[in-house]
């Protein structure tokens, strides 16, 4: 179909991808071998077979376990470079990558190690592909606020290389209000804020993310529809939603893609974008997500172009001085 060729050919921005979620089983095995780490799986096929999720937590358990193979700067480089190559194949020309320092610092991996590897791969992607990028440090919301505040303090020497902060991990029972002081401090460091909200959690978590955390962009946000006033506000204030359709399907946020509200939200005038979240776990990168939505929701050419325009509009690309050339 011509529209599917259009989807593949358009230059796109990705705004919601966890670098740890791009760890393909093949690389997981390679890094485990390199670092002498024993995995609870016999083969790549066994890993893939284990990716049957019933909710966000069932995924997070495997995602955090998988990340344990990331130890050296080279590991973070290889992970990030593999993602950049794959994103480039989808004509992603700008990417805003999440990383979860707390997943690594608890295992004794330093900020220096993580950030050097990630930054070097992103610099190579700029040189080789002209791909621009930003790095967003996420806090794990299942942990106490005090742990997150300590992580922010640890990050202080590296803030030059961190473009913003986010909030991820298990949403239920961990409302944005739990992190009021943390994000107050982030804002005092002039770090732009995004937050996962309204993925599994209620619409009120989206409102809290905006009002209490000062979020500029909402990750997922699909449960906003439960509060019509909030939907109106998101449209009026042009608050972007970084929606991840295949993720929502795999984590049972929706029963099937035909029922996804992406198209309705787009037609309601919200700045909706399509993203891959954790593509190695959910079976699809950027184009797979757009193609699946096009088929399931019967998206028009105009819908596709609007989604792609939104991805640039919602990006932090305008802060051109933040593109690092190192
Ligand atoms: N961490 C990685 N992927 C996530 C998601 N979809 N929701 C919350 N935390 C995450
Ligand atoms: Zn996410």
mmCIF file of C-alpha atoms and ligand atoms in Angstrom:
data_model
loop_
_atom_site.group_PDB
_atom_site.id
_atom_site.type_symbol
_atom_site.label_atom_id
_atom_site.label_comp_id
_atom_site.label_asym_id
_atom_site.label_seq_id
_atom_site.Cartn_x
_atom_site.Cartn_y
_atom_site.Cartn_z
ATOM 1 C CA UNK A 1 0.000 0.000 0.000
ATOM 2 C CA UNK A 2 1.140 3.517 -0.831
ATOM 3 C CA UNK A 3 0.352 4.769 2.673
ATOM 4 C CA UNK A 4 2.604 2.108 4.181
ATOM 5 C CA UNK A 5 5.419 3.218 1.882
ATOM 6 C CA UNK A 6 4.762 6.762 3.088
ATOM 7 C CA UNK A 7 5.038 5.565 6.710
ATOM 8 C CA UNK A 8 8.387 3.908 5.993
ATOM 9 C CA UNK A 9 9.756 6.832 3.975
ATOM 10 C CA UNK A 10 8.847 9.767 6.236
ATOM 11 C CA UNK A 11 11.547 11.119 8.537
ATOM 12 C CA UNK A 12 10.360 10.646 12.122
ATOM 13 C CA UNK A 13 11.185 11.616 15.693
ATOM 14 C CA UNK A 14 10.979 9.062 18.495
ATOM 15 C CA UNK A 15 10.186 10.549 21.912
ATOM 16 C CA UNK A 16 9.492 7.537 24.098
ATOM 17 C CA UNK A 17 12.030 4.735 24.073
ATOM 18 C CA UNK A 18 13.751 3.202 27.104
ATOM 19 C CA UNK A 19 17.283 2.293 26.059
ATOM 20 C CA UNK A 20 17.157 -0.760 28.357
ATOM 21 C CA UNK A 21 14.022 -1.804 26.484
ATOM 22 C CA UNK A 22 15.924 -2.026 23.202
ATOM 23 C CA UNK A 23 18.025 -4.955 24.463
ATOM 24 C CA UNK A 24 17.364 -7.722 21.946
ATOM 25 C CA UNK A 25 17.728 -11.306 23.237
ATOM 26 C CA UNK A 26 20.733 -11.917 20.925
ATOM 27 C CA UNK A 27 22.635 -8.999 22.490
ATOM 28 C CA UNK A 28 21.464 -10.049 25.962
ATOM 29 C CA UNK A 29 23.175 -13.423 25.440
ATOM 30 C CA UNK A 30 26.293 -11.864 23.940
ATOM 31 C CA UNK A 31 26.714 -9.449 26.872
ATOM 32 C CA UNK A 32 25.948 -12.174 29.437
ATOM 33 C CA UNK A 33 28.724 -14.293 27.934
ATOM 34 C CA UNK A 34 31.113 -11.332 27.778
ATOM 35 C CA UNK A 35 30.499 -10.475 31.442
ATOM 36 C CA UNK A 36 30.271 -14.022 32.814
ATOM 37 C CA UNK A 37 26.655 -13.583 33.878
ATOM 38 C CA UNK A 38 24.338 -16.565 33.986
ATOM 39 C CA UNK A 39 20.898 -16.010 32.451
ATOM 40 C CA UNK A 40 17.851 -18.030 33.524
ATOM 41 C CA UNK A 41 17.260 -18.978 29.865
ATOM 42 C CA UNK A 42 18.889 -21.667 27.688
ATOM 43 C CA UNK A 43 18.429 -19.887 24.355
ATOM 44 C CA UNK A 44 17.315 -16.782 22.513
ATOM 45 C CA UNK A 45 14.082 -18.593 21.603
ATOM 46 C CA UNK A 46 13.443 -19.328 25.264
ATOM 47 C CA UNK A 47 13.845 -15.621 26.084
ATOM 48 C CA UNK A 48 11.389 -14.617 23.379
ATOM 49 C CA UNK A 49 8.935 -17.300 24.526
ATOM 50 C CA UNK A 50 9.008 -15.766 28.022
ATOM 51 C CA UNK A 51 7.746 -12.432 26.665
ATOM 52 C CA UNK A 52 4.076 -13.091 27.370
ATOM 53 C CA UNK A 53 2.946 -10.247 29.570
ATOM 54 C CA UNK A 54 -0.288 -9.814 31.477
ATOM 55 C CA UNK A 55 0.328 -6.296 32.786
ATOM 56 C CA UNK A 56 3.070 -3.703 33.281
ATOM 57 C CA UNK A 57 4.595 -5.432 36.333
ATOM 58 C CA UNK A 58 4.944 -8.811 34.575
ATOM 59 C CA UNK A 59 7.014 -7.007 31.927
ATOM 60 C CA UNK A 60 9.051 -4.923 34.383
ATOM 61 C CA UNK A 61 10.200 -8.087 36.212
ATOM 62 C CA UNK A 62 11.845 -9.431 33.024
ATOM 63 C CA UNK A 63 13.022 -6.002 31.874
ATOM 64 C CA UNK A 64 14.961 -5.337 35.090
ATOM 65 C CA UNK A 65 16.370 -8.890 35.073
ATOM 66 C CA UNK A 66 17.507 -8.479 31.454
ATOM 67 C CA UNK A 67 19.255 -5.185 32.222
ATOM 68 C CA UNK A 68 21.623 -7.006 34.607
ATOM 69 C CA UNK A 69 23.858 -7.954 31.643
ATOM 70 C CA UNK A 70 24.741 -4.248 31.158
ATOM 71 C CA UNK A 71 27.966 -3.701 33.071
ATOM 72 C CA UNK A 72 30.686 -1.893 31.095
ATOM 73 C CA UNK A 73 30.778 1.281 29.043
ATOM 74 C CA UNK A 74 31.107 -0.910 25.960
ATOM 75 C CA UNK A 75 27.860 -2.707 26.878
ATOM 76 C CA UNK A 76 25.972 0.596 27.010
ATOM 77 C CA UNK A 77 27.629 1.640 23.763
ATOM 78 C CA UNK A 78 26.687 -1.603 21.985
ATOM 79 C CA UNK A 79 23.108 -1.390 23.285
ATOM 80 C CA UNK A 80 22.636 2.217 22.195
ATOM 81 C CA UNK A 81 24.416 1.801 18.867
ATOM 82 C CA UNK A 82 22.254 -1.223 17.991
ATOM 83 C CA UNK A 83 19.152 0.878 18.707
ATOM 84 C CA UNK A 84 20.450 3.773 16.577
ATOM 85 C CA UNK A 85 21.100 1.458 13.617
ATOM 86 C CA UNK A 86 17.616 -0.034 13.929
ATOM 87 C CA UNK A 87 15.960 3.373 14.318
ATOM 88 C CA UNK A 88 17.900 4.707 11.321
ATOM 89 C CA UNK A 89 16.532 1.819 9.236
ATOM 90 C CA UNK A 90 13.053 3.154 10.127
ATOM 91 C CA UNK A 91 14.025 6.692 9.068
ATOM 92 C CA UNK A 92 14.057 7.963 12.647
ATOM 93 C CA UNK A 93 16.145 11.151 12.379
ATOM 94 C CA UNK A 94 15.760 12.374 15.960
ATOM 95 C CA UNK A 95 15.434 10.344 19.150
ATOM 96 C CA UNK A 96 14.888 11.219 22.812
ATOM 97 C CA UNK A 97 16.138 8.306 24.857
ATOM 98 C CA UNK A 98 15.157 7.382 28.411
ATOM 99 C CA UNK A 99 17.639 5.720 30.706
ATOM 100 C CA UNK A 100 17.017 4.392 34.226
ATOM 101 C CA UNK A 101 20.162 5.042 36.330
ATOM 102 C CA UNK A 102 18.757 3.354 39.447
ATOM 103 C CA UNK A 103 18.533 0.013 37.604
ATOM 104 C CA UNK A 104 22.295 0.160 37.192
ATOM 105 C CA UNK A 105 23.669 2.064 40.191
ATOM 106 C CA UNK A 106 22.233 -0.553 42.612
ATOM 107 C CA UNK A 107 24.476 -3.087 40.863
ATOM 108 C CA UNK A 108 27.524 -0.873 41.222
ATOM 109 C CA UNK A 109 27.489 0.507 37.663
ATOM 110 C CA UNK A 110 28.445 4.191 37.715
ATOM 111 C CA UNK A 111 26.825 7.190 36.050
ATOM 112 C CA UNK A 112 30.103 7.681 34.207
ATOM 113 C CA UNK A 113 29.982 4.170 32.695
ATOM 114 C CA UNK A 114 26.337 4.433 31.613
ATOM 115 C CA UNK A 115 26.482 7.946 30.240
ATOM 116 C CA UNK A 116 29.811 7.540 28.456
ATOM 117 C CA UNK A 117 28.565 4.492 26.580
ATOM 118 C CA UNK A 118 25.197 6.010 25.700
ATOM 119 C CA UNK A 119 26.652 9.398 24.729
ATOM 120 C CA UNK A 120 29.389 7.917 22.543
ATOM 121 C CA UNK A 121 26.867 5.847 20.556
ATOM 122 C CA UNK A 122 24.572 8.866 20.108
ATOM 123 C CA UNK A 123 27.537 10.950 18.944
ATOM 124 C CA UNK A 124 28.396 8.276 16.395
ATOM 125 C CA UNK A 125 24.749 8.287 15.237
ATOM 126 C CA UNK A 126 24.981 12.040 14.693
ATOM 127 C CA UNK A 127 28.234 11.683 12.724
ATOM 128 C CA UNK A 128 27.238 8.651 10.693
ATOM 129 C CA UNK A 129 23.503 9.209 10.177
ATOM 130 C CA UNK A 130 22.929 12.865 11.052
ATOM 131 C CA UNK A 131 20.615 11.549 13.774
ATOM 132 C CA UNK A 132 20.072 14.090 16.556
ATOM 133 C CA UNK A 133 19.199 13.049 20.092
ATOM 134 C CA UNK A 134 18.451 13.941 23.701
ATOM 135 C CA UNK A 135 18.959 11.973 26.920
ATOM 136 C CA UNK A 136 16.226 11.858 29.563
ATOM 137 C CA UNK A 137 17.017 10.422 32.997
ATOM 138 C CA UNK A 138 14.055 8.565 34.484
ATOM 139 C CA UNK A 139 13.375 7.932 38.162
ATOM 140 C CA UNK A 140 11.901 4.588 39.231
ATOM 141 C CA UNK A 141 8.585 5.357 40.897
ATOM 142 C CA UNK A 142 8.360 2.052 42.783
ATOM 143 C CA UNK A 143 11.305 3.259 44.893
ATOM 144 C CA UNK A 144 11.060 5.807 47.744
ATOM 145 C CA UNK A 145 11.388 9.492 46.893
ATOM 146 C CA UNK A 146 14.517 9.658 49.061
ATOM 147 C CA UNK A 147 16.297 7.153 46.765
ATOM 148 C CA UNK A 148 15.350 9.251 43.750
ATOM 149 C CA UNK A 149 16.600 12.433 45.431
ATOM 150 C CA UNK A 150 19.915 10.690 46.124
ATOM 151 C CA UNK A 151 20.105 9.649 42.451
ATOM 152 C CA UNK A 152 19.493 13.241 41.371
ATOM 153 C CA UNK A 153 22.362 14.382 43.590
ATOM 154 C CA UNK A 154 24.583 11.662 42.098
ATOM 155 C CA UNK A 155 23.653 12.949 38.641
ATOM 156 C CA UNK A 156 24.723 16.537 39.405
ATOM 157 C CA UNK A 157 28.197 16.331 37.834
ATOM 158 C CA UNK A 158 26.595 14.974 34.645
ATOM 159 C CA UNK A 159 23.703 17.400 34.159
ATOM 160 C CA UNK A 160 25.490 18.905 31.147
ATOM 161 C CA UNK A 161 24.748 15.626 29.388
ATOM 162 C CA UNK A 162 21.175 15.157 30.644
ATOM 163 C CA UNK A 163 18.480 17.105 28.825
ATOM 164 C CA UNK A 164 15.529 16.325 31.057
ATOM 165 C CA UNK A 165 14.013 14.012 33.638
ATOM 166 C CA UNK A 166 11.148 11.533 33.608
ATOM 167 C CA UNK A 167 9.249 9.126 35.835
ATOM 168 C CA UNK A 168 8.710 5.463 34.982
ATOM 169 C CA UNK A 169 8.288 1.897 36.368
ATOM 170 C CA UNK A 170 5.207 0.534 38.176
ATOM 171 C CA UNK A 171 2.496 3.157 38.026
ATOM 172 C CA UNK A 172 -0.272 1.690 40.173
ATOM 173 C CA UNK A 173 -0.034 2.914 43.759
ATOM 174 C CA UNK A 174 2.845 5.259 42.888
ATOM 175 C CA UNK A 175 1.148 8.571 42.034
ATOM 176 C CA UNK A 176 3.137 11.581 40.807
ATOM 177 C CA UNK A 177 2.334 13.334 44.122
ATOM 178 C CA UNK A 178 4.779 10.909 45.809
ATOM 179 C CA UNK A 179 7.587 12.764 43.983
ATOM 180 C CA UNK A 180 6.619 16.391 44.533
ATOM 181 C CA UNK A 181 9.894 17.400 46.222
ATOM 182 C CA UNK A 182 12.046 15.456 43.750
ATOM 183 C CA UNK A 183 10.633 17.240 40.729
ATOM 184 C CA UNK A 184 10.647 20.574 42.537
ATOM 185 C CA UNK A 185 14.394 20.101 42.834
ATOM 186 C CA UNK A 186 14.669 18.997 39.189
ATOM 187 C CA UNK A 187 12.898 22.170 38.116
ATOM 188 C CA UNK A 188 15.240 24.238 40.293
ATOM 189 C CA UNK A 189 18.075 22.696 38.210
ATOM 190 C CA UNK A 190 16.147 23.820 35.089
ATOM 191 C CA UNK A 191 15.609 20.263 33.915
ATOM 192 C CA UNK A 192 12.494 19.885 31.737
ATOM 193 C CA UNK A 193 10.084 17.270 33.096
ATOM 194 C CA UNK A 194 8.156 14.458 31.431
ATOM 195 C CA UNK A 195 6.310 11.655 33.221
ATOM 196 C CA UNK A 196 4.673 8.323 32.505
ATOM 197 C CA UNK A 197 1.041 8.767 33.520
ATOM 198 C CA UNK A 198 -2.301 7.274 32.571
ATOM 199 C CA UNK A 199 -0.812 4.062 31.170
ATOM 200 C CA UNK A 200 -2.180 1.722 33.855
ATOM 201 C CA UNK A 201 -2.877 4.460 36.361
ATOM 202 C CA UNK A 202 -5.992 6.673 36.422
ATOM 203 C CA UNK A 203 -6.515 9.991 34.625
ATOM 204 C CA UNK A 204 -5.907 11.800 37.922
ATOM 205 C CA UNK A 205 -2.236 10.754 37.703
ATOM 206 C CA UNK A 206 -1.984 12.748 34.442
ATOM 207 C CA UNK A 207 -3.448 15.807 36.151
ATOM 208 C CA UNK A 208 -0.989 15.328 39.038
ATOM 209 C CA UNK A 209 1.933 14.996 36.607
ATOM 210 C CA UNK A 210 0.977 18.350 35.059
ATOM 211 C CA UNK A 211 0.070 20.244 38.226
ATOM 212 C CA UNK A 212 2.433 18.765 40.816
ATOM 213 C CA UNK A 213 5.462 17.725 38.750
ATOM 214 C CA UNK A 214 5.232 20.410 36.054
ATOM 215 C CA UNK A 215 5.387 17.834 33.243
ATOM 216 C CA UNK A 216 5.733 19.328 29.756
ATOM 217 C CA UNK A 217 4.859 16.075 28.027
ATOM 218 C CA UNK A 218 2.949 12.978 29.150
ATOM 219 C CA UNK A 219 4.257 9.495 28.376
ATOM 220 C CA UNK A 220 1.367 7.213 27.371
ATOM 221 C CA UNK A 221 -1.536 9.250 28.795
ATOM 222 C CA UNK A 222 -4.125 7.064 27.055
ATOM 223 C CA UNK A 223 -6.362 6.906 30.134
ATOM 224 C CA UNK A 224 -6.996 10.670 29.851
ATOM 225 C CA UNK A 225 -10.272 9.773 28.110
ATOM 226 C CA UNK A 226 -11.728 8.890 31.502
ATOM 227 C CA UNK A 227 -11.752 12.624 32.287
ATOM 228 C CA UNK A 228 -13.293 14.714 29.461
ATOM 229 C CA UNK A 229 -12.179 17.974 31.077
ATOM 230 C CA UNK A 230 -8.616 16.719 31.094
ATOM 231 C CA UNK A 231 -8.865 15.781 27.399
ATOM 232 C CA UNK A 232 -10.027 19.327 26.691
ATOM 233 C CA UNK A 233 -7.129 20.738 28.697
ATOM 234 C CA UNK A 234 -4.536 18.554 26.923
ATOM 235 C CA UNK A 235 -5.858 19.736 23.536
ATOM 236 C CA UNK A 236 -6.096 23.393 24.565
ATOM 237 C CA UNK A 237 -2.625 23.507 26.128
ATOM 238 C CA UNK A 238 -1.078 21.332 23.393
ATOM 239 C CA UNK A 239 0.389 18.913 25.936
ATOM 240 C CA UNK A 240 1.962 16.150 23.843
ATOM 241 C CA UNK A 241 1.192 12.494 24.565
ATOM 242 C CA UNK A 242 3.910 9.988 23.652
ATOM 243 C CA UNK A 243 1.695 7.000 22.888
ATOM 244 C CA UNK A 244 3.129 3.488 22.458
ATOM 245 C CA UNK A 245 0.497 1.337 20.729
ATOM 246 C CA UNK A 246 2.273 -2.044 20.562
ATOM 247 C CA UNK A 247 3.352 -1.605 24.188
ATOM 248 C CA UNK A 248 -0.268 -0.963 25.200
ATOM 249 C CA UNK A 249 -1.263 -4.120 23.348
ATOM 250 C CA UNK A 250 1.479 -6.333 24.855
ATOM 251 C CA UNK A 251 0.867 -5.050 28.393
ATOM 252 C CA UNK A 252 -2.905 -5.530 28.056
ATOM 253 C CA UNK A 253 -3.693 -1.815 28.428
ATOM 254 C CA UNK A 254 -5.931 -2.490 25.391
ATOM 255 C CA UNK A 255 -7.406 -5.879 24.342
ATOM 256 C CA UNK A 256 -6.708 -5.266 20.663
ATOM 257 C CA UNK A 257 -5.319 -2.442 18.551
ATOM 258 C CA UNK A 258 -8.694 -1.829 16.891
ATOM 259 C CA UNK A 259 -9.867 -0.575 20.299
ATOM 260 C CA UNK A 260 -6.922 1.797 20.773
ATOM 261 C CA UNK A 261 -7.943 5.443 21.240
ATOM 262 C CA UNK A 262 -4.948 6.899 19.320
ATOM 263 C CA UNK A 263 -7.047 7.991 16.345
ATOM 264 C CA UNK A 264 -9.828 9.449 18.505
ATOM 265 C CA UNK A 265 -7.318 11.453 20.524
ATOM 266 C CA UNK A 266 -5.640 12.676 17.337
ATOM 267 C CA UNK A 267 -9.000 13.751 15.898
ATOM 268 C CA UNK A 268 -9.869 15.464 19.185
ATOM 269 C CA UNK A 269 -6.919 17.756 18.446
ATOM 270 C CA UNK A 270 -4.383 16.369 20.910
ATOM 271 C CA UNK A 271 -0.692 16.412 20.037
ATOM 272 C CA UNK A 272 -0.445 12.611 19.859
ATOM 273 C CA UNK A 273 2.799 10.902 18.827
ATOM 274 C CA UNK A 274 3.619 7.240 18.128
ATOM 275 C CA UNK A 275 6.623 5.585 19.777
ATOM 276 C CA UNK A 276 8.089 2.159 20.521
ATOM 277 C CA UNK A 277 8.664 2.216 24.342
ATOM 278 C CA UNK A 278 10.562 -1.098 24.756
ATOM 279 C CA UNK A 279 10.773 -2.441 21.204
ATOM 280 C CA UNK A 280 12.883 -5.521 21.975
ATOM 281 C CA UNK A 281 10.198 -6.714 24.407
ATOM 282 C CA UNK A 282 7.075 -5.624 22.542
ATOM 283 C CA UNK A 283 8.016 -6.859 19.072
ATOM 284 C CA UNK A 284 8.098 -3.632 17.122
ATOM 285 C CA UNK A 285 10.147 -0.517 16.434
ATOM 286 C CA UNK A 286 8.854 2.822 15.159
ATOM 287 C CA UNK A 287 7.572 1.769 11.734
ATOM 288 C CA UNK A 288 6.009 -1.432 13.106
ATOM 289 C CA UNK A 289 3.994 0.722 15.512
ATOM 290 C CA UNK A 290 2.820 3.116 12.805
ATOM 291 C CA UNK A 291 2.047 0.318 10.340
ATOM 292 C CA UNK A 292 0.072 -1.662 12.913
ATOM 293 C CA UNK A 293 -1.973 1.429 13.849
ATOM 294 C CA UNK A 294 -2.566 2.328 10.222
ATOM 295 C CA UNK A 295 -4.022 -1.141 9.600
ATOM 296 C CA UNK A 296 -5.986 -1.494 12.845
ATOM 297 C CA UNK A 297 -7.383 2.050 12.941
ATOM 298 C CA UNK A 298 -7.621 2.693 9.216
ATOM 299 C CA UNK A 299 -5.457 5.820 9.479
ATOM 300 C CA UNK A 300 -5.501 8.204 6.514
ATOM 301 C CA UNK A 301 -2.482 9.860 4.872
ATOM 302 C CA UNK A 302 -3.381 13.038 6.764
ATOM 303 C CA UNK A 303 -3.492 11.134 10.074
ATOM 304 C CA UNK A 304 -0.054 9.634 9.444
ATOM 305 C CA UNK A 305 1.466 12.964 8.430
ATOM 306 C CA UNK A 306 -0.086 14.669 11.467
ATOM 307 C CA UNK A 307 1.347 12.019 13.822
ATOM 308 C CA UNK A 308 4.793 12.497 12.311
ATOM 309 C CA UNK A 309 4.572 16.312 12.383
ATOM 310 C CA UNK A 310 3.495 16.045 16.020
ATOM 311 C CA UNK A 311 6.608 13.994 16.817
ATOM 312 C CA UNK A 312 8.811 16.928 15.751
ATOM 313 C CA UNK A 313 6.551 19.561 17.299
ATOM 314 C CA UNK A 314 6.626 17.726 20.649
ATOM 315 C CA UNK A 315 10.380 17.102 20.497
ATOM 316 C CA UNK A 316 13.070 19.170 22.152
ATOM 317 C CA UNK A 317 14.797 19.603 18.798
ATOM 318 C CA UNK A 318 14.249 23.376 18.845
ATOM 319 C CA UNK A 319 16.831 23.631 21.608
ATOM 320 C CA UNK A 320 19.401 23.261 18.842
ATOM 321 C CA UNK A 321 22.233 24.237 21.174
ATOM 322 C CA UNK A 322 21.511 21.067 23.150
ATOM 323 C CA UNK A 323 22.634 18.873 20.261
ATOM 324 C CA UNK A 324 25.981 17.561 21.490
ATOM 325 C CA UNK A 325 28.792 17.261 19.027
ATOM 326 C CA UNK A 326 31.245 15.537 21.345
HETATM 327 N N1 LIG B 1 9.822 1.244 31.945
HETATM 328 C C1 LIG B 1 10.048 0.749 30.730
HETATM 329 N N2 LIG B 1 8.909 0.698 30.024
HETATM 330 C C2 LIG B 1 7.935 1.194 30.823
HETATM 331 C C3 LIG B 1 6.549 1.422 30.668
HETATM 332 N N3 LIG B 1 5.899 1.112 29.545
HETATM 333 N N4 LIG B 1 5.875 1.935 31.706
HETATM 334 C C4 LIG B 1 6.502 2.229 32.835
HETATM 335 N N5 LIG B 1 7.803 2.039 33.042
HETATM 336 C C5 LIG B 1 8.522 1.530 32.036
HETATM 337 ZN ZN1 LIG B 2 7.741 3.929 28.707
#
